[in-house]
Amino acid sequence: MEIFHKPEELKEYSRKMKKAGKTIGLVPTMGALHEGHLTLMRAAREKCDIVIASVFVNPVQFGPNEDFDAYPRRFEEDCKKLETVPVDAVFHPEPKDMYPDGFCTYVNVDGDITKKLCGARRPGHFRGVATVVTKLMNLSRADEAFFGQKDAQQVVVVNRFVSDLNIPVHINMVPIVREPEGLARSSRNAYMSADEKQRALVLSRSLRKAKEAYDNGEHDAEKIKKITREVLDAEPKAKIDYVDLYSFPALEPVDSVDERSILAIAVYIGKTRLIDNVIFGGADK
Ligand code: AMP
C-alpha cells in the first residue's frame, strides 16, 4: 500500500494509473476508521481497479467552536485496517499542504440544500467539505467516489457540486453501518463513555419507532416527527438539535412521507453531537 503525504505525489500516482487505463475509486475520510469506512472501501474495491483512501481531518469544515483539535487521529491503526481491504494508496496530507499560504478559492454550494439540517447548524461546514472533496477529486482523478448515507446531506451536496461543476466522477452512496445494538458507527462515538454509548442507542431506537409507525400506515410527516421526538425526549441525557423530514435527495419539505423521504436527526448525548437518519424505502431500515 502506497502512502502519500504531498498532493503532488498523489497527482503523479493517479496520472500514471490513468495512463495505464485503470479506473480509480476515491474514499474520502477523516480517519479513526471503523467498519462504516471499511464498507465504503470494500464497495470501491469491488467496483474499481485502484482504490485511493484519503485520511485528512479537514480544518476548513470545522466551525471555531467545534471539535477539530479533539478529533481522533490514529493514522498507524488506520493504515493497518486499510491494508486488510486492501486499498492501493492512502493520502494523508498536512493542512499546510492542502491550504498553503495564499489559498483563497472555495467551493460554495449556495442553494436551499445547504440551508437546512447540518448546513443550518454548522455554518461553513459544507463549504469546507465541498472544497476539500473537489481538491481530492482533482488530485485522485477518481472515476468513482464513495460516501456514506450516514452523512446523507453530504451526499446531496456532493452530487450537486459534481453536477454543477461538471466534475467527471460518479457518486456512490453506501448504506449506514451500525453496531449490533443499532448505534450508527462514527469516529465521534469514541468521545462517549460506556454509559453515554448506551444512552446513544436512543437515536436508532427513535428512527426504528418512526419506521415502524410508517410501516403500520402512518404517513403524516408531523406525526412521524412527533413519534421520533417522543422517543428522544424520554432519554434525559439526549438533547435534540433537529428532527426533520424531507424528500430525498431533493431535500424538499414533505407533508406526506413516502419511500423516498428521509427522517434525519442530530442529537447531543452529553457533549457529543451525533447524527443518524432513515430513508423510508431505503436499504438501511
Ligand atoms: P468521516 O471520516 O466521518 O468524514 O466519514 C468518511 C465517510 O465515511 C463519509 O462518506 C461518511 O458518510 C462515511 N461513514 C461514516 N460513518 C459511516 C457509517 N456508520 N456507515 C456508512 N458510512 C459511514
XYZ file of C-alpha atoms and ligand atoms in Angstrom:
308
model
C 0.000 0.000 0.000
C 1.389 3.346 -1.058
C 1.268 6.225 1.411
C 1.370 9.773 0.094
C 1.622 12.941 2.147
C 2.137 15.522 -0.576
C -0.597 16.466 -3.067
C 1.960 16.305 -5.902
C 2.726 12.651 -5.075
C -0.924 11.671 -5.332
C -1.323 13.655 -8.529
C 1.589 11.824 -10.141
C 0.345 8.408 -8.961
C -3.169 8.912 -10.332
C -1.760 10.303 -13.592
C 0.227 7.063 -14.030
C -2.738 4.859 -13.109
C -4.986 6.688 -15.533
C -2.389 6.374 -18.284
C -2.280 2.612 -17.630
C -6.048 2.522 -18.219
C -7.070 1.866 -14.604
C -10.361 3.005 -13.106
C -9.900 4.892 -9.846
C -12.152 4.866 -6.778
C -11.820 7.548 -4.103
C -12.981 7.201 -0.496
C -12.547 10.444 1.451
C -12.405 10.092 5.250
C -11.195 11.937 8.310
C -9.642 8.771 9.735
C -10.185 6.988 13.066
C -11.514 4.337 10.736
C -14.305 1.955 11.661
C -16.453 -0.638 9.925
C -18.528 2.095 8.232
C -15.449 3.456 6.475
C -14.223 -0.031 5.601
C -17.564 -0.860 3.985
C -17.045 2.148 1.696
C -13.536 0.901 0.904
C -14.856 -2.558 0.031
C -17.523 -1.065 -2.233
C -14.756 0.853 -4.019
C -12.618 -2.303 -4.175
C -15.450 -4.188 -5.920
C -16.043 -1.502 -8.492
C -12.625 -0.026 -9.309
C -9.139 -1.192 -10.351
C -7.431 1.214 -7.962
C -8.735 2.338 -4.559
C -7.435 5.558 -3.038
C -8.430 6.391 0.546
C -7.822 9.805 1.997
C -7.318 10.346 5.717
C -7.446 14.049 6.445
C -9.040 15.957 9.312
C -10.029 18.898 7.165
C -9.738 22.112 9.194
C -11.953 24.202 6.914
C -15.058 22.117 7.546
C -14.965 22.696 11.318
C -16.506 25.753 12.971
C -14.473 27.750 15.536
C -16.266 26.078 18.480
C -16.221 22.582 17.057
C -14.020 19.575 17.747
C -11.151 19.990 15.232
C -8.430 19.703 17.903
C -10.121 16.880 19.786
C -10.963 14.853 16.668
C -9.320 11.390 16.989
C -6.160 10.888 14.907
C -4.905 7.297 14.601
C -3.082 7.097 11.325
C -1.000 3.988 12.047
C -4.029 1.997 13.145
C -5.939 3.302 10.137
C -3.250 2.037 7.766
C -3.436 -1.444 9.278
C -7.183 -1.501 8.691
C -6.810 -0.217 5.146
C -4.319 -2.951 4.351
C -6.946 -5.580 5.174
C -9.316 -4.325 2.435
C -6.834 -3.874 0.710
C -6.642 -0.337 -0.666
C -3.883 0.640 -3.096
C -2.980 4.076 -1.820
C -3.610 6.302 1.190
C -3.400 10.057 1.010
C -2.627 11.676 4.361
C -1.686 15.306 3.808
C -0.838 18.086 6.245
C -3.255 21.050 6.368
C -0.434 23.366 5.248
C -0.017 21.376 2.040
C -3.741 21.349 1.275
C -4.166 25.022 2.196
C -0.799 26.684 1.550
C -0.197 30.395 2.083
C -2.266 32.360 -0.368
C -5.007 29.756 -0.665
C -8.286 31.618 -1.286
C -10.567 29.541 -3.515
C -13.571 27.762 -2.040
C -16.459 25.726 -3.422
C -19.661 27.200 -2.047
C -22.860 25.234 -2.638
C -25.271 28.083 -2.314
C -28.745 26.550 -2.727
C -31.502 25.543 -0.312
C -29.859 22.134 0.202
C -27.182 23.683 2.450
C -29.591 25.914 4.397
C -31.190 23.140 6.443
C -30.207 20.224 8.690
C -26.445 20.286 9.428
C -25.931 23.117 6.928
C -28.077 25.412 9.074
C -26.406 24.391 12.359
C -22.807 24.292 11.131
C -22.143 27.464 9.099
C -19.318 26.950 6.626
C -19.276 23.177 7.110
C -20.387 22.225 3.613
C -18.197 24.901 2.043
C -15.255 23.153 3.711
C -16.466 19.714 2.641
C -17.129 20.779 -0.970
C -13.729 22.457 -1.199
C -11.714 19.525 0.121
C -13.682 16.911 -1.833
C -13.172 18.898 -5.046
C -9.429 19.018 -4.346
C -9.376 15.272 -3.619
C -11.295 14.511 -6.807
C -8.874 16.592 -8.847
C -5.788 15.055 -7.255
C -7.028 11.455 -7.497
C -8.724 11.758 -10.910
C -11.366 9.450 -9.472
C -13.928 7.854 -11.755
C -15.989 6.786 -8.754
C -16.249 8.323 -5.286
C -17.879 6.664 -2.287
C -19.820 8.337 0.525
C -21.964 7.034 3.391
C -25.694 7.524 3.802
C -24.799 8.300 7.425
C -23.997 11.812 6.132
C -26.939 11.922 3.736
C -26.932 15.704 3.300
C -23.258 15.490 2.362
C -24.160 13.046 -0.431
C -26.755 15.524 -1.724
C -24.273 18.404 -1.586
C -21.510 16.408 -3.299
C -23.869 15.315 -6.088
C -24.882 18.954 -6.563
C -21.413 20.443 -6.990
C -20.188 17.487 -9.061
C -23.079 18.154 -11.432
C -22.806 21.967 -11.308
C -19.038 21.963 -11.900
C -19.086 19.098 -14.455
C -16.613 17.030 -12.459
C -16.208 13.696 -14.304
C -16.866 11.399 -11.340
C -19.772 9.150 -10.368
C -21.015 9.288 -6.774
C -21.923 6.098 -4.896
C -23.897 6.105 -1.656
C -23.316 3.239 0.781
C -25.931 2.327 3.464
C -25.359 3.141 7.145
C -23.259 0.615 9.045
C -24.388 0.124 12.635
C -23.153 -1.557 15.778
C -25.131 -4.716 16.642
C -27.415 -2.799 19.014
C -28.190 -0.125 16.419
C -25.822 2.792 17.068
C -24.544 4.161 13.743
C -20.768 3.767 13.604
C -18.975 7.062 13.894
C -15.480 8.232 14.774
C -17.205 10.563 17.261
C -18.570 7.573 19.207
C -15.087 7.457 20.755
C -15.923 10.646 22.688
C -18.626 8.853 24.672
C -18.361 6.924 27.937
C -19.859 3.424 28.101
C -22.915 4.925 29.818
C -23.322 7.570 27.111
C -22.973 4.963 24.357
C -25.780 3.016 25.946
C -27.922 6.149 26.076
C -26.999 6.965 22.469
C -28.962 3.901 21.355
C -31.967 6.198 21.654
C -31.117 7.684 18.236
C -31.518 4.462 16.264
C -34.428 3.453 18.516
C -36.298 6.652 17.668
C -35.766 6.076 13.928
C -36.894 2.461 14.233
C -40.041 3.575 16.039
C -40.737 6.101 13.278
C -40.164 3.483 10.576
C -42.474 1.062 12.383
C -45.214 3.693 12.503
C -44.699 4.336 8.775
C -44.863 0.605 8.017
C -48.117 0.460 10.017
C -49.685 3.125 7.807
C -48.765 6.448 9.454
C -47.622 8.768 6.651
C -48.241 12.174 8.211
C -44.847 13.926 8.435
C -45.692 15.899 11.579
C -46.884 12.782 13.372
C -43.781 10.819 12.356
C -41.564 13.620 13.689
C -43.593 13.710 16.908
C -43.120 9.969 17.432
C -39.364 10.401 16.907
C -39.149 13.334 19.322
C -41.099 11.473 21.999
C -38.612 8.606 21.990
C -35.655 11.033 22.118
C -37.246 13.171 24.846
C -37.603 10.112 27.062
C -33.780 9.920 27.337
C -32.724 12.582 29.862
C -29.129 12.851 28.529
C -30.307 13.413 24.936
C -30.706 16.970 23.665
C -32.321 17.289 20.253
C -30.553 19.536 17.733
C -33.009 18.710 14.941
C -35.601 16.161 13.884
C -36.521 16.822 10.253
C -38.231 15.139 7.356
C -37.532 15.878 3.706
C -37.729 14.287 0.313
C -34.513 12.537 -0.692
C -32.368 13.523 -2.496
C -34.080 16.863 -3.249
C -34.339 17.754 0.479
C -37.664 19.498 -0.034
C -40.273 19.683 2.742
C -42.861 16.880 2.756
C -46.311 16.669 4.335
C -46.796 13.037 3.499
C -43.982 10.555 3.992
C -43.211 8.083 1.226
C -40.410 5.667 0.438
C -38.219 8.475 -0.869
C -38.477 10.547 2.310
C -35.628 10.899 4.767
C -36.031 11.341 8.502
C -32.794 12.924 9.736
C -31.843 13.647 13.322
C -28.994 15.330 15.174
C -28.833 14.787 18.917
C -26.358 15.683 21.636
C -25.549 12.912 24.095
C -23.703 14.903 26.725
C -21.195 16.922 24.702
C -21.121 14.554 21.724
C -23.191 15.550 18.703
C -24.454 12.514 16.803
C -26.390 12.282 13.546
C -28.452 9.469 12.103
C -31.186 9.020 9.517
C -33.520 6.609 7.799
C -34.742 6.665 4.207
C -38.138 5.036 4.415
C -37.805 2.889 1.306
C -34.019 2.638 1.539
C -31.657 -0.238 2.082
C -30.948 0.912 5.632
C -34.111 0.211 7.653
P -15.816 10.738 8.135
O -14.477 10.124 8.349
O -16.687 10.737 9.347
O -15.735 12.082 7.436
O -16.564 9.788 7.122
C -15.997 9.439 5.886
C -17.025 8.728 5.049
O -17.470 7.558 5.721
C -18.280 9.593 4.797
O -18.723 9.398 3.467
C -19.259 9.029 5.780
O -20.609 9.197 5.392
C -18.878 7.568 5.790
N -19.344 6.941 7.019
C -19.070 7.328 8.290
N -19.735 6.552 9.166
C -20.440 5.662 8.433
C -21.340 4.594 8.757
N -21.639 4.282 10.014
N -21.878 3.906 7.740
C -21.590 4.208 6.450
N -20.761 5.192 6.084
C -20.189 5.905 7.058
